[in-house]
Amino acid sequence: MDWLSLFNAVLFAQTIQAVTPILLAALAGVLCDRAGVFNIALEGQMLIGAFAAIAGTWVTGSVAGGAAAALVGTMAFSAILAFGSTWFRGDPIVIGIGLNLLASGLTAFLLRILFGVSGTFTDPTMQDLPRVVLPRIAAVPWFNRVFGSHSVLTWAAWVLVAVIAVFLFRTVWGLRLRGVGERPDAAETLGAGVARTRIAAVLAGGALCGLAGAQLSLGSVTLFAEDMSAGRGWIAVVAVMLGRGHPVGVALACLLFGFADAAGLRLQGRGLPNQLTDMAPYVITLVALVVARGRRRRGAMA
């Protein structure tokens, strides 16, 4: 097997495609984490977004309608965590686990009720997300193969990395959000409104997870399959931890996981068992967690 031939334009294009839903969900996790809410419901929120995007597109006949349904549906679903962890003082970990289980069962139930099928729903008449073509990039064949066929949400995800970084570290509202997460008592004394800020952060994160779900179900395919988030939300949680809540660090962690996912798909075509290649992103996740834990421990000892 020629291993070097794996590193071609197709691999990098697949990496970018695989990164997008993870990155959007991880950015949602960053907002929640900075506000002091550890959101492990990213998996369930992404799944709700994927279903809502397909349902909205099917009902309205418009991709924009599907994206809007994903935003509204996931924000409504996220309200359970937002209000449950603030007004009702629930444990966000427990609520998050419950939401992940609820999302899996609810989407499977609605799939049967709305579409009369189980497992997978697709409609060949539905359109996928629009593609962004940059003329100067398209003029160079190699760059065109890597960057020339991605959805609008792929580009939006990377723009959002910069936007959220500027928001968190260069604006008064971002400073207030971080203050709520780091020193909630002091923030409350200064009138920041801890509960209100956390609710806003979780709902904004829900919107990002809705976009992540829309990318899953409308990005490269137009279908919904039960549990199609397939652990991406959990990987996003790990990316938030590895990136230490900074959008740029989180984006780099997502690139690592996206590369592992894309490389696994490429290796399947080279004859490796799919059970082995499917493990790649999760093995990388475990190794990255161990390495990060070791570095933090050495830093604490120093």
Tab-separated table of C-alpha atoms in Angstrom:
chain	number	residue	atom	x	y	z
A	1	MET	CA	0.000	0.000	0.000
A	2	ASP	CA	1.298	3.433	-0.975
A	3	TRP	CA	0.623	5.386	2.211
A	4	LEU	CA	1.796	8.695	0.771
A	5	SER	CA	-0.916	8.543	-1.867
A	6	LEU	CA	-3.495	8.912	0.912
A	7	PHE	CA	-2.396	12.498	1.459
A	8	ASN	CA	-4.065	14.014	-1.563
A	9	ALA	CA	-6.682	16.658	-2.265
A	10	VAL	CA	-9.547	14.250	-1.615
A	11	LEU	CA	-8.336	13.548	1.922
A	12	PHE	CA	-8.098	17.239	2.778
A	13	ALA	CA	-11.506	17.954	1.234
A	14	GLN	CA	-13.050	15.139	3.270
A	15	THR	CA	-11.315	16.468	6.387
A	16	ILE	CA	-12.891	19.890	5.958
A	17	GLN	CA	-16.271	18.292	5.363
A	18	ALA	CA	-15.960	16.065	8.437
A	19	VAL	CA	-14.831	18.956	10.639
A	20	THR	CA	-17.811	21.237	9.985
A	21	PRO	CA	-20.543	19.696	12.208
A	22	ILE	CA	-18.042	18.945	14.975
A	23	LEU	CA	-16.694	22.496	14.876
A	24	LEU	CA	-20.125	24.117	14.993
A	25	ALA	CA	-21.137	21.957	17.949
A	26	ALA	CA	-17.811	22.598	19.683
A	27	LEU	CA	-18.287	26.360	19.331
A	28	ALA	CA	-21.640	25.884	21.032
A	29	GLY	CA	-19.804	24.097	23.809
A	30	VAL	CA	-17.335	26.996	24.075
A	31	LEU	CA	-20.118	29.516	24.698
A	32	CYS	CA	-21.709	27.295	27.326
A	33	ASP	CA	-18.393	26.484	28.977
A	34	ARG	CA	-17.393	30.132	29.194
A	35	ALA	CA	-20.747	30.897	30.821
A	36	GLY	CA	-20.225	28.189	33.430
A	37	VAL	CA	-22.530	25.524	31.978
A	38	PHE	CA	-20.825	22.269	31.031
A	39	ASN	CA	-22.919	21.162	28.077
A	40	ILE	CA	-22.687	17.459	27.302
A	41	ALA	CA	-25.984	17.545	25.406
A	42	LEU	CA	-24.250	18.561	22.156
A	43	GLU	CA	-24.863	15.097	20.721
A	44	GLY	CA	-28.601	15.289	21.282
A	45	GLN	CA	-28.859	18.898	20.167
A	46	MET	CA	-27.073	18.087	16.921
A	47	LEU	CA	-29.417	15.159	16.313
A	48	ILE	CA	-32.474	17.345	16.868
A	49	GLY	CA	-31.029	19.884	14.446
A	50	ALA	CA	-30.464	17.227	11.788
A	51	PHE	CA	-34.051	15.992	12.049
A	52	ALA	CA	-35.548	19.480	12.143
A	53	ALA	CA	-33.535	20.478	9.062
A	54	ILE	CA	-34.857	17.552	7.042
A	55	ALA	CA	-38.413	17.995	8.305
A	56	GLY	CA	-38.346	21.731	7.630
A	57	THR	CA	-36.949	21.259	4.134
A	58	TRP	CA	-39.522	18.584	3.330
A	59	VAL	CA	-42.453	20.665	4.598
A	60	THR	CA	-41.447	24.020	3.118
A	61	GLY	CA	-39.668	22.774	0.016
A	62	SER	CA	-36.836	25.145	0.826
A	63	VAL	CA	-33.358	24.638	2.242
A	64	ALA	CA	-33.708	27.989	4.000
A	65	GLY	CA	-36.865	26.694	5.651
A	66	GLY	CA	-34.982	23.617	6.780
A	67	ALA	CA	-32.152	25.679	8.242
A	68	ALA	CA	-34.661	27.910	10.039
A	69	ALA	CA	-36.438	24.855	11.442
A	70	ALA	CA	-33.104	23.494	12.665
A	71	LEU	CA	-32.320	26.773	14.432
A	72	VAL	CA	-35.730	27.121	16.077
A	73	GLY	CA	-36.125	23.442	16.939
A	74	THR	CA	-32.706	23.076	18.507
A	75	MET	CA	-32.995	26.320	20.455
A	76	ALA	CA	-36.341	25.133	21.840
A	77	PHE	CA	-34.776	21.797	22.772
A	78	SER	CA	-31.821	23.594	24.368
A	79	ALA	CA	-34.197	25.623	26.515
A	80	ILE	CA	-34.602	22.539	28.708
A	81	LEU	CA	-30.928	22.745	29.632
A	82	ALA	CA	-30.913	26.545	29.733
A	83	PHE	CA	-33.761	26.917	32.204
A	84	GLY	CA	-33.269	23.591	33.950
A	85	SER	CA	-29.709	24.433	34.973
A	86	THR	CA	-30.483	28.020	36.028
A	87	TRP	CA	-34.012	28.664	37.226
A	88	PHE	CA	-34.525	25.131	38.524
A	89	ARG	CA	-30.890	24.682	39.640
A	90	GLY	CA	-30.577	21.252	38.055
A	91	ASP	CA	-27.274	19.513	37.449
A	92	PRO	CA	-26.292	20.273	33.825
A	93	ILE	CA	-24.528	16.907	33.536
A	94	VAL	CA	-27.660	14.984	34.494
A	95	ILE	CA	-29.849	17.179	32.305
A	96	GLY	CA	-27.440	16.762	29.396
A	97	ILE	CA	-27.463	12.973	29.643
A	98	GLY	CA	-31.249	13.027	29.730
A	99	LEU	CA	-31.408	15.275	26.674
A	100	ASN	CA	-29.136	12.967	24.689
A	101	LEU	CA	-31.380	10.015	25.464
A	102	LEU	CA	-34.496	12.066	24.756
A	103	ALA	CA	-33.180	13.252	21.390
A	104	SER	CA	-32.433	9.709	20.255
A	105	GLY	CA	-35.876	8.414	21.163
A	106	LEU	CA	-37.780	11.520	20.085
A	107	THR	CA	-36.276	11.708	16.598
A	108	ALA	CA	-36.876	7.991	16.027
A	109	PHE	CA	-40.496	8.419	17.165
A	110	LEU	CA	-41.098	11.498	15.007
A	111	LEU	CA	-39.521	9.737	12.031
A	112	ARG	CA	-42.246	7.113	12.234
A	113	ILE	CA	-45.045	9.583	12.959
A	114	LEU	CA	-44.228	12.205	10.318
A	115	PHE	CA	-42.722	10.116	7.527
A	116	GLY	CA	-44.035	6.629	8.253
A	117	VAL	CA	-40.601	5.035	8.066
A	118	SER	CA	-37.991	3.754	10.473
A	119	GLY	CA	-34.243	3.903	10.178
A	120	THR	CA	-33.732	6.376	7.336
A	121	PHE	CA	-35.780	8.951	5.449
A	122	THR	CA	-34.767	10.632	2.218
A	123	ASP	CA	-36.522	12.419	-0.614
A	124	PRO	CA	-34.756	12.888	-3.961
A	125	THR	CA	-36.661	16.123	-4.573
A	126	MET	CA	-35.043	17.870	-1.605
A	127	GLN	CA	-32.082	20.120	-2.280
A	128	ASP	CA	-28.927	20.193	-0.216
A	129	LEU	CA	-27.214	23.266	1.194
A	130	PRO	CA	-25.886	25.713	-1.416
A	131	ARG	CA	-22.216	25.528	-2.314
A	132	VAL	CA	-19.809	28.424	-2.149
A	133	VAL	CA	-17.529	28.807	-5.156
A	134	LEU	CA	-14.596	31.202	-4.920
A	135	PRO	CA	-13.434	32.060	-8.462
A	136	ARG	CA	-9.772	32.574	-7.621
A	137	ILE	CA	-9.587	29.275	-5.755
A	138	ALA	CA	-11.511	27.473	-8.500
A	139	ALA	CA	-8.885	28.606	-10.995
A	140	VAL	CA	-6.232	26.453	-9.282
A	141	PRO	CA	-7.098	22.738	-9.762
A	142	TRP	CA	-5.627	21.397	-6.497
A	143	PHE	CA	-7.207	24.124	-4.356
A	144	ASN	CA	-10.465	23.711	-6.236
A	145	ARG	CA	-10.560	20.014	-5.336
A	146	VAL	CA	-9.929	20.820	-1.662
A	147	PHE	CA	-12.053	23.937	-1.184
A	148	GLY	CA	-14.365	24.098	-4.175
A	149	SER	CA	-17.285	21.900	-3.127
A	150	HIS	CA	-18.167	22.866	0.424
A	151	SER	CA	-21.470	24.153	1.718
A	152	VAL	CA	-22.142	27.643	2.961
A	153	LEU	CA	-22.152	26.320	6.542
A	154	THR	CA	-18.604	25.014	6.153
A	155	TRP	CA	-17.345	28.510	5.427
A	156	ALA	CA	-19.648	29.995	8.060
A	157	ALA	CA	-18.174	27.690	10.710
A	158	TRP	CA	-14.667	29.074	10.209
A	159	VAL	CA	-15.928	32.646	10.139
A	160	LEU	CA	-17.690	31.945	13.433
A	161	VAL	CA	-14.398	30.826	14.992
A	162	ALA	CA	-13.047	34.343	14.476
A	163	VAL	CA	-16.322	36.034	15.411
A	164	ILE	CA	-16.679	34.147	18.694
A	165	ALA	CA	-13.011	34.684	19.566
A	166	VAL	CA	-13.408	38.434	19.065
A	167	PHE	CA	-16.695	38.409	20.978
A	168	LEU	CA	-15.237	36.582	23.976
A	169	PHE	CA	-11.968	38.467	24.293
A	170	ARG	CA	-12.536	41.857	22.669
A	171	THR	CA	-16.038	42.944	23.684
A	172	VAL	CA	-17.742	43.992	26.899
A	173	TRP	CA	-20.434	41.358	26.411
A	174	GLY	CA	-17.801	38.670	26.055
A	175	LEU	CA	-16.056	39.855	29.198
A	176	ARG	CA	-19.377	39.695	31.020
A	177	LEU	CA	-20.004	36.177	29.748
A	178	ARG	CA	-16.586	34.994	30.920
A	179	GLY	CA	-17.081	36.736	34.240
A	180	VAL	CA	-20.322	34.840	34.778
A	181	GLY	CA	-18.514	31.568	34.159
A	182	GLU	CA	-15.398	32.310	36.205
A	183	ARG	CA	-16.742	34.427	39.082
A	184	PRO	CA	-20.540	34.119	39.171
A	185	ASP	CA	-20.906	35.656	42.638
A	186	ALA	CA	-18.872	38.716	41.685
A	187	ALA	CA	-20.702	39.000	38.360
A	188	GLU	CA	-24.061	38.893	40.129
A	189	THR	CA	-22.911	41.593	42.536
A	190	LEU	CA	-21.958	43.792	39.580
A	191	GLY	CA	-25.379	43.259	38.035
A	192	ALA	CA	-24.336	40.969	35.181
A	193	GLY	CA	-27.348	38.687	35.617
A	194	VAL	CA	-25.863	35.200	35.919
A	195	ALA	CA	-29.009	33.231	35.078
A	196	ARG	CA	-29.924	35.487	32.166
A	197	THR	CA	-26.425	35.324	30.696
A	198	ARG	CA	-26.225	31.542	31.011
A	199	ILE	CA	-29.626	31.088	29.416
A	200	ALA	CA	-28.568	33.266	26.481
A	201	ALA	CA	-25.306	31.329	26.076
A	202	VAL	CA	-27.036	27.937	26.071
A	203	LEU	CA	-29.684	29.107	23.599
A	204	ALA	CA	-27.007	30.566	21.315
A	205	GLY	CA	-25.194	27.253	21.580
A	206	GLY	CA	-28.420	25.528	20.625
A	207	ALA	CA	-28.566	27.616	17.457
A	208	LEU	CA	-25.024	26.551	16.569
A	209	CYS	CA	-25.913	22.900	17.179
A	210	GLY	CA	-28.908	23.390	14.914
A	211	LEU	CA	-26.546	24.500	12.156
A	212	ALA	CA	-24.326	21.498	12.904
A	213	GLY	CA	-27.328	19.216	12.500
A	214	ALA	CA	-28.340	20.939	9.267
A	215	GLN	CA	-24.843	20.330	7.923
A	216	LEU	CA	-25.166	16.639	8.796
A	217	SER	CA	-28.492	16.073	7.072
A	218	LEU	CA	-28.304	18.641	4.258
A	219	GLY	CA	-24.578	19.222	3.758
A	220	SER	CA	-23.488	16.427	1.450
A	221	VAL	CA	-26.597	14.227	1.570
A	222	THR	CA	-30.294	14.948	1.961
A	223	LEU	CA	-31.429	12.359	4.455
A	224	PHE	CA	-32.006	11.671	8.106
A	225	ALA	CA	-30.951	8.440	9.765
A	226	GLU	CA	-31.601	7.459	13.347
A	227	ASP	CA	-28.698	8.481	15.605
A	228	MET	CA	-26.871	9.943	12.604
A	229	SER	CA	-24.853	12.264	14.864
A	230	ALA	CA	-22.872	9.083	15.616
A	231	GLY	CA	-20.812	10.403	18.512
A	232	ARG	CA	-19.840	13.705	16.889
A	233	GLY	CA	-21.358	15.637	19.769
A	234	TRP	CA	-19.205	13.770	22.263
A	235	ILE	CA	-16.135	14.479	20.152
A	236	ALA	CA	-17.126	18.152	20.211
A	237	VAL	CA	-17.231	18.014	24.022
A	238	VAL	CA	-13.692	16.624	24.030
A	239	ALA	CA	-12.584	19.326	21.572
A	240	VAL	CA	-13.833	21.995	23.987
A	241	MET	CA	-11.774	20.411	26.753
A	242	LEU	CA	-8.648	20.065	24.616
A	243	GLY	CA	-8.950	23.616	23.318
A	244	ARG	CA	-9.467	24.880	26.879
A	245	GLY	CA	-12.519	26.823	25.837
A	246	HIS	CA	-10.704	29.026	23.313
A	247	PRO	CA	-12.287	29.061	19.833
A	248	VAL	CA	-8.945	28.781	18.014
A	249	GLY	CA	-7.687	25.912	20.177
A	250	VAL	CA	-11.025	24.162	19.820
A	251	ALA	CA	-10.896	24.567	16.032
A	252	LEU	CA	-7.445	22.958	15.932
A	253	ALA	CA	-8.707	20.038	18.025
A	254	CYS	CA	-11.653	19.631	15.653
A	255	LEU	CA	-9.260	19.553	12.701
A	256	LEU	CA	-7.418	16.671	14.348
A	257	PHE	CA	-10.616	14.685	14.793
A	258	GLY	CA	-11.858	15.537	11.309
A	259	PHE	CA	-8.584	14.364	9.806
A	260	ALA	CA	-8.838	11.079	11.722
A	261	ASP	CA	-12.390	10.581	10.461
A	262	ALA	CA	-11.475	11.347	6.851
A	263	ALA	CA	-8.368	9.167	6.994
A	264	GLY	CA	-10.499	6.319	8.317
A	265	LEU	CA	-12.824	6.595	5.336
A	266	ARG	CA	-9.891	6.604	2.939
A	267	LEU	CA	-8.345	3.564	4.603
A	268	GLN	CA	-11.587	1.642	4.169
A	269	GLY	CA	-11.090	2.018	0.445
A	270	ARG	CA	-7.619	0.509	0.842
A	271	GLY	CA	-8.982	-2.728	2.245
A	272	LEU	CA	-8.749	-2.166	5.995
A	273	PRO	CA	-11.759	-3.464	7.975
A	274	ASN	CA	-14.342	-0.752	8.543
A	275	GLN	CA	-14.594	-1.756	12.218
A	276	LEU	CA	-10.952	-0.753	12.606
A	277	THR	CA	-11.161	2.508	10.678
A	278	ASP	CA	-14.372	3.542	12.456
A	279	MET	CA	-12.398	3.448	15.695
A	280	ALA	CA	-9.852	6.027	14.514
A	281	PRO	CA	-11.588	9.248	15.682
A	282	TYR	CA	-12.348	7.770	19.086
A	283	VAL	CA	-8.851	6.380	19.578
A	284	ILE	CA	-7.472	9.816	18.703
A	285	THR	CA	-9.907	11.313	21.213
A	286	LEU	CA	-8.702	9.051	24.020
A	287	VAL	CA	-5.034	9.618	23.217
A	288	ALA	CA	-5.540	13.383	23.059
A	289	LEU	CA	-7.296	13.367	26.431
A	290	VAL	CA	-4.479	11.386	28.036
A	291	VAL	CA	-1.822	13.693	26.564
A	292	ALA	CA	-3.700	16.816	27.630
A	293	ARG	CA	-4.195	15.425	31.116
A	294	GLY	CA	-0.493	14.619	31.386
A	295	ARG	CA	0.519	18.121	30.310
A	296	ARG	CA	-1.805	19.734	32.820
A	297	ARG	CA	-0.481	17.526	35.607
A	298	ARG	CA	3.135	18.372	34.754
A	299	GLY	CA	2.245	22.054	34.629
A	300	ALA	CA	0.614	21.864	38.053
A	301	MET	CA	3.652	20.107	39.530
A	302	ALA	CA	5.989	22.725	38.068
